[in-house]
mmCIF file of C-alpha atoms in Angstrom:
data_model
loop_
_atom_site.group_PDB
_atom_site.id
_atom_site.type_symbol
_atom_site.label_atom_id
_atom_site.label_comp_id
_atom_site.label_asym_id
_atom_site.label_seq_id
_atom_site.Cartn_x
_atom_site.Cartn_y
_atom_site.Cartn_z
ATOM 1 C CA MET B 1 99.426 101.471 86.947
ATOM 2 C CA ILE B 2 99.696 99.322 90.085
ATOM 3 C CA ALA B 3 101.463 100.863 93.090
ATOM 4 C CA VAL B 4 102.791 98.884 96.046
ATOM 5 C CA THR B 5 103.506 100.703 99.308
ATOM 6 C CA GLY B 6 106.234 99.502 101.659
ATOM 7 C CA ALA B 7 107.818 98.044 98.552
ATOM 8 C CA THR B 8 111.285 97.440 100.026
ATOM 9 C CA GLY B 9 109.827 95.330 102.824
ATOM 10 C CA GLN B 10 109.687 91.560 102.561
ATOM 11 C CA LEU B 11 106.021 91.315 101.580
ATOM 12 C CA GLY B 12 106.286 94.285 99.239
ATOM 13 C CA GLN B 13 109.225 92.879 97.308
ATOM 14 C CA LEU B 14 107.632 89.448 96.999
ATOM 15 C CA THR B 15 104.387 91.003 95.771
ATOM 16 C CA ILE B 16 106.204 92.957 93.083
ATOM 17 C CA ASP B 17 108.066 89.782 92.055
ATOM 18 C CA SER B 18 104.700 88.059 91.687
ATOM 19 C CA LEU B 19 103.172 90.973 89.764
ATOM 20 C CA LEU B 20 106.041 91.002 87.286
ATOM 21 C CA LYS B 21 105.173 87.468 86.208
ATOM 22 C CA THR B 22 102.176 88.887 84.337
ATOM 23 C CA VAL B 23 102.455 92.690 84.432
ATOM 24 C CA PRO B 24 105.037 94.747 82.486
ATOM 25 C CA ALA B 25 107.504 96.503 84.783
ATOM 26 C CA VAL B 26 106.515 99.917 83.358
ATOM 27 C CA GLU B 27 103.054 99.376 84.851
ATOM 28 C CA VAL B 28 104.318 98.813 88.410
ATOM 29 C CA THR B 29 105.332 101.526 90.894
ATOM 30 C CA ALA B 30 107.278 100.782 94.070
ATOM 31 C CA VAL B 31 106.436 103.326 96.769
ATOM 32 C CA VAL B 32 109.351 103.452 99.217
ATOM 33 C CA ARG B 33 110.565 105.626 102.068
ATOM 34 C CA ASN B 34 114.221 105.263 101.132
ATOM 35 C CA PRO B 35 114.983 104.970 97.395
ATOM 36 C CA ALA B 36 118.567 103.985 98.218
ATOM 37 C CA LYS B 37 117.201 100.643 99.407
ATOM 38 C CA ALA B 38 115.291 100.036 96.182
ATOM 39 C CA ASP B 39 118.178 99.051 93.891
ATOM 40 C CA ARG B 40 116.863 95.511 93.455
ATOM 41 C CA LEU B 41 113.461 96.792 92.369
ATOM 42 C CA ARG B 42 114.971 99.494 90.184
ATOM 43 C CA ALA B 43 117.043 96.842 88.402
ATOM 44 C CA ARG B 44 113.818 95.019 87.527
ATOM 45 C CA GLY B 45 112.548 98.095 85.710
ATOM 46 C CA VAL B 46 109.768 99.236 88.014
ATOM 47 C CA THR B 47 109.202 102.924 88.767
ATOM 48 C CA ILE B 48 110.520 104.027 92.163
ATOM 49 C CA CYS B 49 108.571 106.749 93.990
ATOM 50 C CA GLN B 50 109.697 108.143 97.332
ATOM 51 C CA ALA B 51 106.876 108.614 99.832
ATOM 52 C CA ASP B 52 106.307 108.330 103.547
ATOM 53 C CA TYR B 53 103.075 107.427 105.314
ATOM 54 C CA ASP B 54 103.634 110.492 107.513
ATOM 55 C CA ASP B 55 104.094 112.861 104.553
ATOM 56 C CA ARG B 56 100.798 113.470 102.794
ATOM 57 C CA ARG B 57 102.331 115.543 99.987
ATOM 58 C CA SER B 58 104.754 112.761 99.108
ATOM 59 C CA LEU B 59 101.832 110.331 98.923
ATOM 60 C CA ASP B 60 99.921 112.673 96.621
ATOM 61 C CA ARG B 61 102.898 112.704 94.240
ATOM 62 C CA ALA B 62 103.408 108.943 94.402
ATOM 63 C CA PHE B 63 99.773 108.068 93.699
ATOM 64 C CA ALA B 64 99.292 110.357 90.695
ATOM 65 C CA GLY B 65 98.132 108.194 87.787
ATOM 66 C CA VAL B 66 97.772 105.035 89.924
ATOM 67 C CA ASP B 67 94.859 102.744 89.061
ATOM 68 C CA LYS B 68 95.292 100.140 91.808
ATOM 69 C CA LEU B 69 97.054 100.563 95.145
ATOM 70 C CA PHE B 70 98.351 97.834 97.432
ATOM 71 C CA LEU B 71 98.378 99.291 100.938
ATOM 72 C CA ILE B 72 100.657 97.202 103.131
ATOM 73 C CA SER B 73 99.821 98.072 106.720
ATOM 74 C CA SER B 74 102.259 100.260 108.612
ATOM 75 C CA ASP B 75 104.540 98.588 111.160
ATOM 76 C CA ASP B 76 104.452 101.688 113.372
ATOM 77 C CA THR B 77 101.704 100.508 115.702
ATOM 78 C CA GLY B 78 101.484 103.792 117.567
ATOM 79 C CA MET B 79 100.930 105.861 114.431
ATOM 80 C CA ARG B 80 99.311 103.243 112.214
ATOM 81 C CA LEU B 81 95.809 104.684 112.005
ATOM 82 C CA ARG B 82 96.923 108.225 111.207
ATOM 83 C CA GLN B 83 99.339 106.902 108.588
ATOM 84 C CA HIS B 84 96.678 104.725 106.993
ATOM 85 C CA GLN B 85 94.319 107.695 106.880
ATOM 86 C CA ASN B 86 96.995 109.697 105.054
ATOM 87 C CA VAL B 87 97.305 106.936 102.451
ATOM 88 C CA ILE B 88 93.541 106.638 102.001
ATOM 89 C CA ASP B 89 93.099 110.406 101.695
ATOM 90 C CA ALA B 90 95.891 110.641 99.118
ATOM 91 C CA ALA B 91 94.381 107.738 97.170
ATOM 92 C CA LYS B 92 91.042 109.519 97.155
ATOM 93 C CA THR B 93 92.643 112.712 95.863
ATOM 94 C CA ALA B 94 94.393 110.727 93.130
ATOM 95 C CA LYS B 95 91.105 108.977 92.237
ATOM 96 C CA VAL B 96 92.700 105.544 92.651
ATOM 97 C CA GLY B 97 90.380 102.885 91.249
ATOM 98 C CA LEU B 98 90.994 100.205 93.890
ATOM 99 C CA ILE B 99 92.808 99.862 97.214
ATOM 100 C CA ALA B 100 93.842 96.403 98.392
ATOM 101 C CA TYR B 101 94.628 96.433 102.122
ATOM 102 C CA THR B 102 96.518 93.868 104.215
ATOM 103 C CA SER B 103 94.247 93.386 107.214
ATOM 104 C CA ILE B 104 94.192 90.530 109.736
ATOM 105 C CA LEU B 105 92.346 87.227 109.630
ATOM 106 C CA HIS B 106 88.715 87.603 110.765
ATOM 107 C CA ALA B 107 89.300 91.288 111.557
ATOM 108 C CA ASP B 108 85.604 91.960 112.106
ATOM 109 C CA THR B 109 85.307 89.423 114.944
ATOM 110 C CA CYS B 110 88.909 88.982 116.109
ATOM 111 C CA GLN B 111 89.303 89.771 119.825
ATOM 112 C CA LEU B 112 93.061 90.285 119.753
ATOM 113 C CA GLY B 113 94.465 93.695 120.551
ATOM 114 C CA LEU B 114 96.472 93.826 117.340
ATOM 115 C CA ALA B 115 93.230 93.543 115.350
ATOM 116 C CA VAL B 116 91.865 96.889 116.523
ATOM 117 C CA ALA B 117 93.863 99.099 114.143
ATOM 118 C CA HIS B 118 93.099 96.788 111.220
ATOM 119 C CA ARG B 119 89.401 96.848 111.992
ATOM 120 C CA GLU B 120 89.425 100.641 112.250
ATOM 121 C CA THR B 121 91.333 100.899 108.963
ATOM 122 C CA GLU B 122 88.642 98.794 107.323
ATOM 123 C CA VAL B 123 86.089 101.299 108.628
ATOM 124 C CA MET B 124 88.120 104.195 107.203
ATOM 125 C CA LEU B 125 88.206 102.491 103.823
ATOM 126 C CA LYS B 126 84.457 102.040 103.880
ATOM 127 C CA GLN B 127 83.909 105.677 104.833
ATOM 128 C CA SER B 128 86.228 106.877 102.050
ATOM 129 C CA ALA B 129 83.783 105.650 99.376
ATOM 130 C CA LEU B 130 86.768 104.348 97.412
ATOM 131 C CA PRO B 131 86.550 100.859 95.889
ATOM 132 C CA TYR B 132 88.548 98.512 98.111
ATOM 133 C CA VAL B 133 89.294 94.843 98.709
ATOM 134 C CA LEU B 134 90.436 93.325 101.988
ATOM 135 C CA LEU B 135 93.245 90.775 102.178
ATOM 136 C CA ARG B 136 92.890 89.488 105.730
ATOM 137 C CA ASN B 137 96.213 87.765 106.208
ATOM 138 C CA GLY B 138 96.797 85.142 108.870
ATOM 139 C CA TRP B 139 100.112 84.393 110.544
ATOM 140 C CA TYR B 140 103.454 84.211 108.740
ATOM 141 C CA THR B 141 105.245 80.861 108.834
ATOM 142 C CA GLU B 142 108.525 82.794 108.874
ATOM 143 C CA ASN B 143 107.706 84.005 112.384
ATOM 144 C CA TYR B 144 108.678 80.516 113.516
ATOM 145 C CA LEU B 145 111.189 79.450 110.889
ATOM 146 C CA SER B 146 113.467 82.342 111.856
ATOM 147 C CA SER B 147 114.221 80.481 115.091
ATOM 148 C CA LEU B 148 115.246 77.289 113.294
ATOM 149 C CA PRO B 149 119.036 77.744 113.743
ATOM 150 C CA SER B 150 118.788 78.076 117.517
ATOM 151 C CA ALA B 151 116.240 75.250 117.733
ATOM 152 C CA ILE B 152 118.614 72.954 115.866
ATOM 153 C CA GLN B 153 121.563 74.105 117.950
ATOM 154 C CA TYR B 154 119.873 73.637 121.325
ATOM 155 C CA GLY B 155 117.462 70.845 120.447
ATOM 156 C CA ALA B 156 114.288 72.724 121.277
ATOM 157 C CA PHE B 157 111.794 75.304 120.123
ATOM 158 C CA ILE B 158 110.564 77.515 122.938
ATOM 159 C CA GLY B 159 107.351 79.498 122.952
ATOM 160 C CA CYS B 160 104.066 80.072 124.727
ATOM 161 C CA ALA B 161 101.538 78.867 122.168
ATOM 162 C CA GLY B 162 100.466 75.812 124.151
ATOM 163 C CA ASP B 163 98.501 73.323 122.056
ATOM 164 C CA GLY B 164 97.094 76.083 119.865
ATOM 165 C CA GLN B 165 96.493 75.274 116.216
ATOM 166 C CA ILE B 166 98.347 77.723 113.957
ATOM 167 C CA ALA B 167 97.215 78.034 110.335
ATOM 168 C CA SER B 168 100.154 80.020 109.019
ATOM 169 C CA ALA B 169 101.281 80.601 105.450
ATOM 170 C CA THR B 170 104.484 81.984 103.990
ATOM 171 C CA ARG B 171 104.971 85.588 102.914
ATOM 172 C CA LEU B 172 105.238 84.285 99.362
ATOM 173 C CA ASP B 173 101.768 82.734 99.682
ATOM 174 C CA TYR B 174 100.301 86.057 100.787
ATOM 175 C CA ALA B 175 102.246 87.957 98.117
ATOM 176 C CA GLU B 176 100.953 85.717 95.348
ATOM 177 C CA ALA B 177 97.407 86.126 96.670
ATOM 178 C CA ALA B 178 97.826 89.911 96.607
ATOM 179 C CA ALA B 179 99.220 89.881 93.087
ATOM 180 C CA GLY B 180 96.325 87.712 91.956
ATOM 181 C CA VAL B 181 93.795 90.153 93.377
ATOM 182 C CA LEU B 182 95.570 93.192 91.938
ATOM 183 C CA THR B 183 95.600 91.696 88.453
ATOM 184 C CA SER B 184 92.001 90.431 88.492
ATOM 185 C CA ALA B 185 88.836 92.269 87.544
ATOM 186 C CA ASP B 186 85.808 93.000 89.741
ATOM 187 C CA GLN B 187 87.544 92.845 93.129
ATOM 188 C CA ALA B 188 85.895 95.841 94.812
ATOM 189 C CA GLY B 189 83.955 94.848 97.926
ATOM 190 C CA LYS B 190 85.489 91.410 98.266
ATOM 191 C CA VAL B 191 86.988 90.095 101.498
ATOM 192 C CA TYR B 192 89.584 87.330 101.461
ATOM 193 C CA GLU B 193 90.309 85.386 104.661
ATOM 194 C CA LEU B 194 93.819 84.065 103.986
ATOM 195 C CA ALA B 195 95.607 81.357 105.985
ATOM 196 C CA GLY B 196 97.415 78.056 105.607
ATOM 197 C CA ASP B 197 95.515 74.923 104.627
ATOM 198 C CA GLU B 198 96.740 72.685 107.454
ATOM 199 C CA PRO B 199 96.948 74.038 111.022
ATOM 200 C CA TYR B 200 99.729 72.761 113.264
ATOM 201 C CA THR B 201 100.964 73.095 116.824
ATOM 202 C CA LEU B 202 104.501 74.170 117.683
ATOM 203 C CA ALA B 203 105.044 70.614 118.911
ATOM 204 C CA ASP B 204 104.109 69.454 115.396
ATOM 205 C CA LEU B 205 106.611 71.930 113.953
ATOM 206 C CA ALA B 206 109.363 70.694 116.244
ATOM 207 C CA ALA B 207 108.619 67.094 115.266
ATOM 208 C CA GLU B 208 108.780 67.931 111.557
ATOM 209 C CA VAL B 209 112.081 69.751 111.926
ATOM 210 C CA ALA B 210 113.415 66.784 113.892
ATOM 211 C CA ARG B 211 112.301 64.443 111.126
ATOM 212 C CA GLN B 212 113.921 66.469 108.373
ATOM 213 C CA THR B 213 117.171 67.149 110.221
ATOM 214 C CA THR B 214 117.345 63.724 111.945
ATOM 215 C CA LYS B 215 118.136 65.585 115.173
ATOM 216 C CA SER B 216 116.382 65.407 118.519
ATOM 217 C CA ILE B 217 114.232 68.533 118.705
ATOM 218 C CA THR B 218 111.297 69.103 121.011
ATOM 219 C CA TYR B 219 108.925 71.942 121.813
ATOM 220 C CA ARG B 220 109.180 73.496 125.266
ATOM 221 C CA ASP B 221 106.080 75.450 126.207
ATOM 222 C CA LEU B 222 106.602 78.337 128.609
ATOM 223 C CA ALA B 223 104.401 80.807 130.396
ATOM 224 C CA GLU B 224 104.194 84.099 128.484
ATOM 225 C CA ALA B 225 106.281 85.962 131.076
ATOM 226 C CA GLU B 226 108.877 83.176 131.147
ATOM 227 C CA PHE B 227 109.156 83.210 127.360
ATOM 228 C CA ARG B 228 109.616 86.977 127.401
ATOM 229 C CA ALA B 229 112.371 86.687 130.021
ATOM 230 C CA ALA B 230 114.135 84.029 127.955
ATOM 231 C CA LEU B 231 114.113 86.288 124.914
ATOM 232 C CA ILE B 232 115.549 89.150 126.927
ATOM 233 C CA ARG B 233 118.316 86.895 128.264
ATOM 234 C CA ALA B 234 119.051 85.868 124.685
ATOM 235 C CA GLY B 235 119.774 89.507 123.866
ATOM 236 C CA LEU B 236 116.723 90.408 121.787
ATOM 237 C CA PRO B 237 115.840 94.108 121.766
ATOM 238 C CA MET B 238 113.166 94.915 124.332
ATOM 239 C CA PRO B 239 110.429 95.862 121.796
ATOM 240 C CA ILE B 240 110.853 92.507 120.028
ATOM 241 C CA ALA B 241 111.100 90.556 123.292
ATOM 242 C CA ASN B 242 107.822 92.133 124.372
ATOM 243 C CA LYS B 243 106.016 91.519 121.092
ATOM 244 C CA LEU B 244 106.988 87.924 120.305
ATOM 245 C CA PRO B 245 105.234 86.333 123.307
ATOM 246 C CA GLU B 246 102.105 88.357 122.573
ATOM 247 C CA TYR B 247 102.182 87.218 118.960
ATOM 248 C CA ASP B 248 102.782 83.617 120.045
ATOM 249 C CA VAL B 249 99.669 83.658 122.186
ATOM 250 C CA ALA B 250 97.738 85.413 119.419
ATOM 251 C CA ALA B 251 98.807 82.972 116.748
ATOM 252 C CA SER B 252 97.609 80.026 118.803
ATOM 253 C CA SER B 253 94.158 81.461 119.490
ATOM 254 C CA PRO B 254 91.077 80.592 117.447
ATOM 255 C CA ASN B 255 91.214 84.095 115.985
ATOM 256 C CA LEU B 256 94.160 83.178 113.770
ATOM 257 C CA SER B 257 93.561 79.487 113.144
ATOM 258 C CA LYS B 258 91.362 79.779 110.051
#
């Protein structure tokens, strides 16, 4: 049995879609916080188990009989480490045969603040004595494509990545990589540094969108604070407006460019 945590999220759903290309649905478990949001997965025939990273007992129930576990990192940055420890402890109790964890590209040497929790989770996995494999994912291309409508409307991408080279890949790319690892033998102890093949700048992205849409679109590079202020003026919620500039700077650094 292969279990996928965070299964109603974008990466979780895509990973299950990829698994079902080669694995019978009865051998896949979707671990979700809210089963009411799992209708699409339920319709595909996978088992739905309710569990929350904050509820150890629910994790114990969900992992019973699981051979391989795909641990998609928590998006609750303040509680991430405690939640990950709950998952690892429950997996150990259930005698899970392999944990695959979504870490960050070059987690062991990455100097970015968002790498700290991933690096510490890798340490927790090592200390657990459970077999594990690390999927160190780079940046998601969708982080930039989500702004396509406004870029086309106003004729410009805005950001604060400078001339940084971004080696992003799509969520589907990362999902297919995860499914491949989960369905392959002898993965324990392996570390996969995952990123796009061809790095690009945001100016390159703007030029490509301009080419494909035949519209005049440029990239306007802003200071981090200026970009944040622009996002706030655009009506983005404060947590998102604070995070996006940080991620923009991070994505353009050597830490996330392969």
